[in-house]
mmCIF file of C-alpha atoms in Angstrom:
data_model
loop_
_atom_site.group_PDB
_atom_site.id
_atom_site.type_symbol
_atom_site.label_atom_id
_atom_site.label_comp_id
_atom_site.label_asym_id
_atom_site.label_seq_id
_atom_site.Cartn_x
_atom_site.Cartn_y
_atom_site.Cartn_z
ATOM 1 C CA MET A 1 -47.404 -26.645 17.459
ATOM 2 C CA ASN A 2 -45.818 -26.977 14.020
ATOM 3 C CA PHE A 3 -46.234 -24.212 11.483
ATOM 4 C CA LYS A 4 -44.961 -24.438 7.933
ATOM 5 C CA SER A 5 -44.946 -21.216 5.938
ATOM 6 C CA PRO A 6 -45.590 -21.381 2.173
ATOM 7 C CA TYR A 7 -42.899 -18.700 1.819
ATOM 8 C CA HIS A 8 -39.134 -19.140 1.730
ATOM 9 C CA PHE A 9 -36.139 -16.912 2.396
ATOM 10 C CA ALA A 10 -33.261 -16.588 -0.069
ATOM 11 C CA TYR A 11 -29.707 -17.604 0.747
ATOM 12 C CA GLY A 12 -26.879 -18.027 -1.709
ATOM 13 C CA ALA A 13 -23.164 -18.866 -1.937
ATOM 14 C CA GLY A 14 -20.524 -18.829 -4.660
ATOM 15 C CA TYR A 15 -19.749 -16.375 -7.439
ATOM 16 C CA ASN A 16 -21.110 -12.869 -6.805
ATOM 17 C CA GLY A 17 -19.564 -10.697 -9.528
ATOM 18 C CA THR A 18 -22.980 -9.504 -10.742
ATOM 19 C CA GLY A 19 -24.488 -9.242 -7.260
ATOM 20 C CA ILE A 20 -26.415 -12.499 -7.697
ATOM 21 C CA LEU A 21 -26.164 -13.326 -3.974
ATOM 22 C CA GLY A 22 -28.300 -10.272 -3.194
ATOM 23 C CA ASN A 23 -26.389 -9.292 -0.077
ATOM 24 C CA GLY A 24 -25.371 -5.803 -1.240
ATOM 25 C CA THR A 25 -21.848 -6.758 -2.307
ATOM 26 C CA ILE A 26 -20.082 -8.262 -5.318
ATOM 27 C CA THR A 27 -17.798 -10.377 -3.114
ATOM 28 C CA ASP A 28 -17.869 -14.154 -3.641
ATOM 29 C CA SER A 29 -18.862 -16.256 -0.615
ATOM 30 C CA THR A 30 -17.992 -19.845 0.306
ATOM 31 C CA VAL A 31 -20.784 -19.964 2.903
ATOM 32 C CA PRO A 32 -24.506 -19.156 2.432
ATOM 33 C CA VAL A 33 -25.413 -15.473 2.851
ATOM 34 C CA PHE A 34 -28.893 -14.019 3.385
ATOM 35 C CA SER A 35 -30.313 -11.791 0.615
ATOM 36 C CA ASN A 36 -30.989 -8.211 1.679
ATOM 37 C CA PRO A 37 -34.624 -7.319 2.423
ATOM 38 C CA VAL A 38 -36.616 -4.909 0.269
ATOM 39 C CA GLY A 39 -37.704 -1.881 2.285
ATOM 40 C CA GLY A 40 -36.364 -3.326 5.554
ATOM 41 C CA THR A 41 -38.816 -6.264 5.607
ATOM 42 C CA PRO A 42 -37.381 -9.758 4.980
ATOM 43 C CA ASN A 43 -38.280 -11.093 1.534
ATOM 44 C CA ARG A 44 -40.788 -13.957 1.787
ATOM 45 C CA PHE A 45 -40.616 -15.748 -1.535
ATOM 46 C CA ALA A 46 -43.408 -17.927 -2.876
ATOM 47 C CA ASN A 47 -41.296 -18.805 -5.920
ATOM 48 C CA LEU A 48 -37.609 -18.347 -6.795
ATOM 49 C CA SER A 49 -35.967 -18.834 -10.186
ATOM 50 C CA ALA A 50 -32.178 -18.684 -10.451
ATOM 51 C CA GLU A 51 -30.705 -18.168 -13.884
ATOM 52 C CA ASN A 52 -27.282 -19.779 -13.737
ATOM 53 C CA VAL A 53 -26.438 -18.930 -17.351
ATOM 54 C CA PHE A 54 -27.272 -15.250 -17.101
ATOM 55 C CA GLY A 55 -26.536 -14.644 -13.413
ATOM 56 C CA SER A 56 -29.758 -13.222 -12.012
ATOM 57 C CA ILE A 57 -32.494 -14.185 -9.549
ATOM 58 C CA HIS A 58 -36.244 -13.704 -10.067
ATOM 59 C CA GLY A 59 -38.637 -14.253 -7.187
ATOM 60 C CA LEU A 60 -42.283 -13.732 -6.304
ATOM 61 C CA ASN A 61 -42.336 -11.899 -2.980
ATOM 62 C CA SER A 62 -45.314 -11.618 -0.647
ATOM 63 C CA THR A 63 -46.124 -7.932 -0.058
ATOM 64 C CA SER A 64 -47.775 -6.303 2.946
ATOM 65 C CA ASN A 65 -51.242 -6.809 1.413
ATOM 66 C CA ASN A 66 -50.465 -10.514 0.693
ATOM 67 C CA SER A 67 -50.264 -10.065 -3.060
ATOM 68 C CA LEU A 68 -47.208 -11.321 -4.954
ATOM 69 C CA ARG A 69 -44.802 -8.972 -6.761
ATOM 70 C CA GLU A 70 -41.616 -9.834 -8.597
ATOM 71 C CA ILE A 71 -38.244 -9.021 -7.056
ATOM 72 C CA THR A 72 -35.011 -9.360 -9.045
ATOM 73 C CA TRP A 73 -31.286 -8.943 -8.518
ATOM 74 C CA GLY A 74 -27.998 -9.861 -10.207
ATOM 75 C CA ASN A 75 -27.076 -9.368 -13.871
ATOM 76 C CA GLY A 76 -29.078 -6.533 -15.441
ATOM 77 C CA ALA A 77 -27.718 -6.710 -19.015
ATOM 78 C CA ILE A 78 -30.327 -6.310 -21.808
ATOM 79 C CA GLY A 79 -32.901 -5.297 -19.199
ATOM 80 C CA TYR A 80 -33.041 -8.752 -17.661
ATOM 81 C CA LEU A 81 -34.038 -7.421 -14.218
ATOM 82 C CA GLY A 82 -37.198 -5.693 -15.499
ATOM 83 C CA ASN A 83 -36.540 -2.420 -13.696
ATOM 84 C CA GLY A 84 -36.174 -0.186 -16.768
ATOM 85 C CA GLY A 85 -32.361 -0.264 -16.707
ATOM 86 C CA VAL A 86 -29.478 -2.434 -17.850
ATOM 87 C CA THR A 87 -27.157 -2.338 -14.827
ATOM 88 C CA ASN A 88 -26.416 -5.086 -12.301
ATOM 89 C CA ARG A 89 -28.083 -4.963 -8.875
ATOM 90 C CA SER A 90 -26.591 -6.527 -5.748
ATOM 91 C CA ILE A 91 -29.660 -5.744 -3.602
ATOM 92 C CA PRO A 92 -33.128 -7.224 -4.322
ATOM 93 C CA ASN A 93 -35.708 -4.741 -5.593
ATOM 94 C CA PHE A 94 -39.127 -4.793 -7.261
ATOM 95 C CA THR A 95 -39.470 -4.819 -11.044
ATOM 96 C CA ALA A 96 -41.331 -2.013 -12.847
ATOM 97 C CA LEU A 97 -44.493 -4.179 -13.023
ATOM 98 C CA THR A 98 -46.888 -3.313 -10.192
ATOM 99 C CA ALA A 99 -49.669 -5.780 -11.097
ATOM 100 C CA PRO A 100 -50.064 -8.632 -8.573
ATOM 101 C CA LEU A 101 -48.581 -11.818 -10.065
ATOM 102 C CA LYS A 102 -49.200 -15.519 -9.746
ATOM 103 C CA GLN A 103 -46.348 -16.938 -11.860
ATOM 104 C CA ILE A 104 -42.958 -16.071 -13.314
ATOM 105 C CA LYS A 105 -41.134 -18.153 -15.875
ATOM 106 C CA THR A 106 -37.565 -17.686 -17.038
ATOM 107 C CA ASN A 107 -35.775 -19.510 -19.819
ATOM 108 C CA SER A 108 -32.141 -20.539 -20.096
ATOM 109 C CA GLY A 109 -30.900 -17.023 -19.877
ATOM 110 C CA TYR A 110 -32.761 -14.253 -21.695
ATOM 111 C CA THR A 111 -36.558 -14.078 -21.464
ATOM 112 C CA VAL A 112 -38.733 -13.522 -18.392
ATOM 113 C CA LEU A 113 -42.518 -13.996 -18.550
ATOM 114 C CA ASN A 114 -44.892 -12.760 -15.823
ATOM 115 C CA LEU A 115 -48.480 -13.957 -15.402
ATOM 116 C CA SER A 116 -50.726 -11.510 -13.539
ATOM 117 C CA ASN A 117 -53.635 -12.479 -11.293
ATOM 118 C CA THR A 118 -55.980 -11.204 -14.018
ATOM 119 C CA GLY A 119 -54.528 -13.546 -16.690
ATOM 120 C CA ASN A 120 -52.381 -11.021 -18.579
ATOM 121 C CA VAL A 121 -48.875 -12.058 -19.705
ATOM 122 C CA TYR A 122 -45.909 -9.664 -19.684
ATOM 123 C CA TRP A 123 -42.318 -10.180 -20.835
ATOM 124 C CA TYR A 124 -38.945 -8.471 -20.527
ATOM 125 C CA GLY A 125 -35.315 -9.270 -21.344
ATOM 126 C CA GLN A 126 -34.691 -10.570 -24.849
ATOM 127 C CA PHE A 127 -37.512 -12.298 -26.699
ATOM 128 C CA ASN A 128 -37.156 -13.421 -30.300
ATOM 129 C CA ALA A 129 -40.869 -14.084 -30.694
ATOM 130 C CA PRO A 130 -42.324 -12.842 -32.949
ATOM 131 C CA THR A 131 -39.377 -10.453 -33.576
ATOM 132 C CA ASN A 132 -35.844 -10.228 -32.206
ATOM 133 C CA THR A 133 -36.218 -7.498 -29.604
ATOM 134 C CA SER A 134 -35.405 -6.644 -26.007
ATOM 135 C CA ALA A 135 -37.159 -4.672 -23.266
ATOM 136 C CA SER A 136 -35.879 -3.484 -19.891
ATOM 137 C CA SER A 137 -39.400 -3.058 -18.433
ATOM 138 C CA PRO A 138 -42.295 -5.548 -18.592
ATOM 139 C CA VAL A 139 -44.365 -5.340 -21.810
ATOM 140 C CA LEU A 140 -47.898 -6.746 -22.195
ATOM 141 C CA ILE A 141 -47.949 -9.513 -24.841
ATOM 142 C CA VAL A 142 -51.229 -11.292 -24.067
ATOM 143 C CA GLY A 143 -54.149 -9.261 -22.745
ATOM 144 C CA ASN A 144 -57.090 -10.287 -24.931
ATOM 145 C CA VAL A 145 -57.047 -13.919 -23.730
ATOM 146 C CA LYS A 146 -57.004 -14.730 -20.032
ATOM 147 C CA ILE A 147 -54.151 -17.151 -19.380
ATOM 148 C CA ALA A 148 -54.180 -19.621 -16.458
ATOM 149 C CA LYS A 149 -50.577 -20.849 -16.636
ATOM 150 C CA ILE A 150 -47.305 -20.262 -18.463
ATOM 151 C CA LEU A 151 -46.251 -23.732 -19.594
ATOM 152 C CA SER A 152 -42.789 -22.880 -20.933
ATOM 153 C CA ALA A 153 -40.659 -20.034 -22.212
ATOM 154 C CA THR A 154 -37.758 -20.201 -24.636
ATOM 155 C CA LEU A 155 -35.799 -17.572 -26.525
ATOM 156 C CA VAL A 156 -37.984 -18.066 -29.626
ATOM 157 C CA ALA A 157 -41.395 -19.115 -28.253
ATOM 158 C CA CYS A 158 -43.648 -19.329 -25.232
ATOM 159 C CA PHE A 159 -46.491 -21.729 -24.586
ATOM 160 C CA LEU A 160 -49.501 -20.669 -22.515
ATOM 161 C CA LEU A 161 -52.633 -22.407 -21.202
ATOM 162 C CA ASP A 162 -55.993 -20.651 -20.774
ATOM 163 C CA HIS A 163 -58.774 -21.481 -18.285
ATOM 164 C CA ASN A 164 -60.657 -23.544 -20.915
ATOM 165 C CA GLY A 165 -57.770 -25.904 -21.674
ATOM 166 C CA TYR A 166 -56.649 -24.238 -24.923
ATOM 167 C CA THR A 167 -52.910 -23.928 -25.548
ATOM 168 C CA TYR A 168 -51.553 -20.699 -27.013
ATOM 169 C CA TRP A 169 -48.212 -20.297 -28.744
ATOM 170 C CA ILE A 170 -46.328 -17.126 -29.484
ATOM 171 C CA GLY A 171 -43.280 -17.809 -31.581
ATOM 172 C CA ASN A 172 -40.683 -16.661 -34.071
ATOM 173 C CA MET A 173 -41.755 -18.375 -37.255
ATOM 174 C CA THR A 174 -38.394 -17.788 -38.941
ATOM 175 C CA ALA A 175 -37.035 -20.310 -36.461
ATOM 176 C CA GLY A 176 -39.740 -22.776 -37.583
ATOM 177 C CA ILE A 177 -40.759 -23.514 -34.026
ATOM 178 C CA LEU A 178 -44.493 -23.756 -34.752
ATOM 179 C CA GLY A 179 -44.370 -24.811 -38.364
ATOM 180 C CA ASN A 180 -47.432 -22.810 -39.420
ATOM 181 C CA GLY A 181 -45.721 -19.947 -41.296
ATOM 182 C CA SER A 182 -47.367 -17.213 -39.194
ATOM 183 C CA SER A 183 -45.972 -14.762 -36.644
ATOM 184 C CA SER A 184 -49.299 -14.125 -34.906
ATOM 185 C CA ILE A 185 -50.721 -15.837 -31.840
ATOM 186 C CA VAL A 186 -52.334 -19.159 -32.714
ATOM 187 C CA THR A 187 -54.429 -21.561 -30.677
ATOM 188 C CA GLY A 188 -54.957 -25.282 -30.530
ATOM 189 C CA LYS A 189 -56.125 -27.998 -28.178
#
């Protein structure tokens, strides 16, 4: 009988100065090492996102009640691990957001977006849309519109899709990314 799990375990090798390998050390490794479990139970990831530029890992982990929560480890500067602090972590741990999630999206090194099962969107790290700011714990940015999918996330904008096929943009207009001269959420098809 063949059984294929939709979940994956995390292994890593290479530079570990920020704890990005998740094995409880900051020692580099030339062979793959297994990431430490959260609470003694092996992490079963439905989605992993490694940020090579910033040196952190973000993963959706299946919990005991089969919901997905975000686990992070590695470089914690500017609050990039979403745990309310700014220090590095060499052991995987949950973020401050307790809402069950269905998607995480990271950009090339600063912003993390979380999409909850209820369609709310949260961010943490550094996000220059609509203002240049940072947060070390997840902050609700879209709650009045129920989002189905995060399409992309950059340092100055994010693009979201709702259940009716409408695209939503949140962006820093000083960067000219949307070209409409507004810093509020706008919609279009």
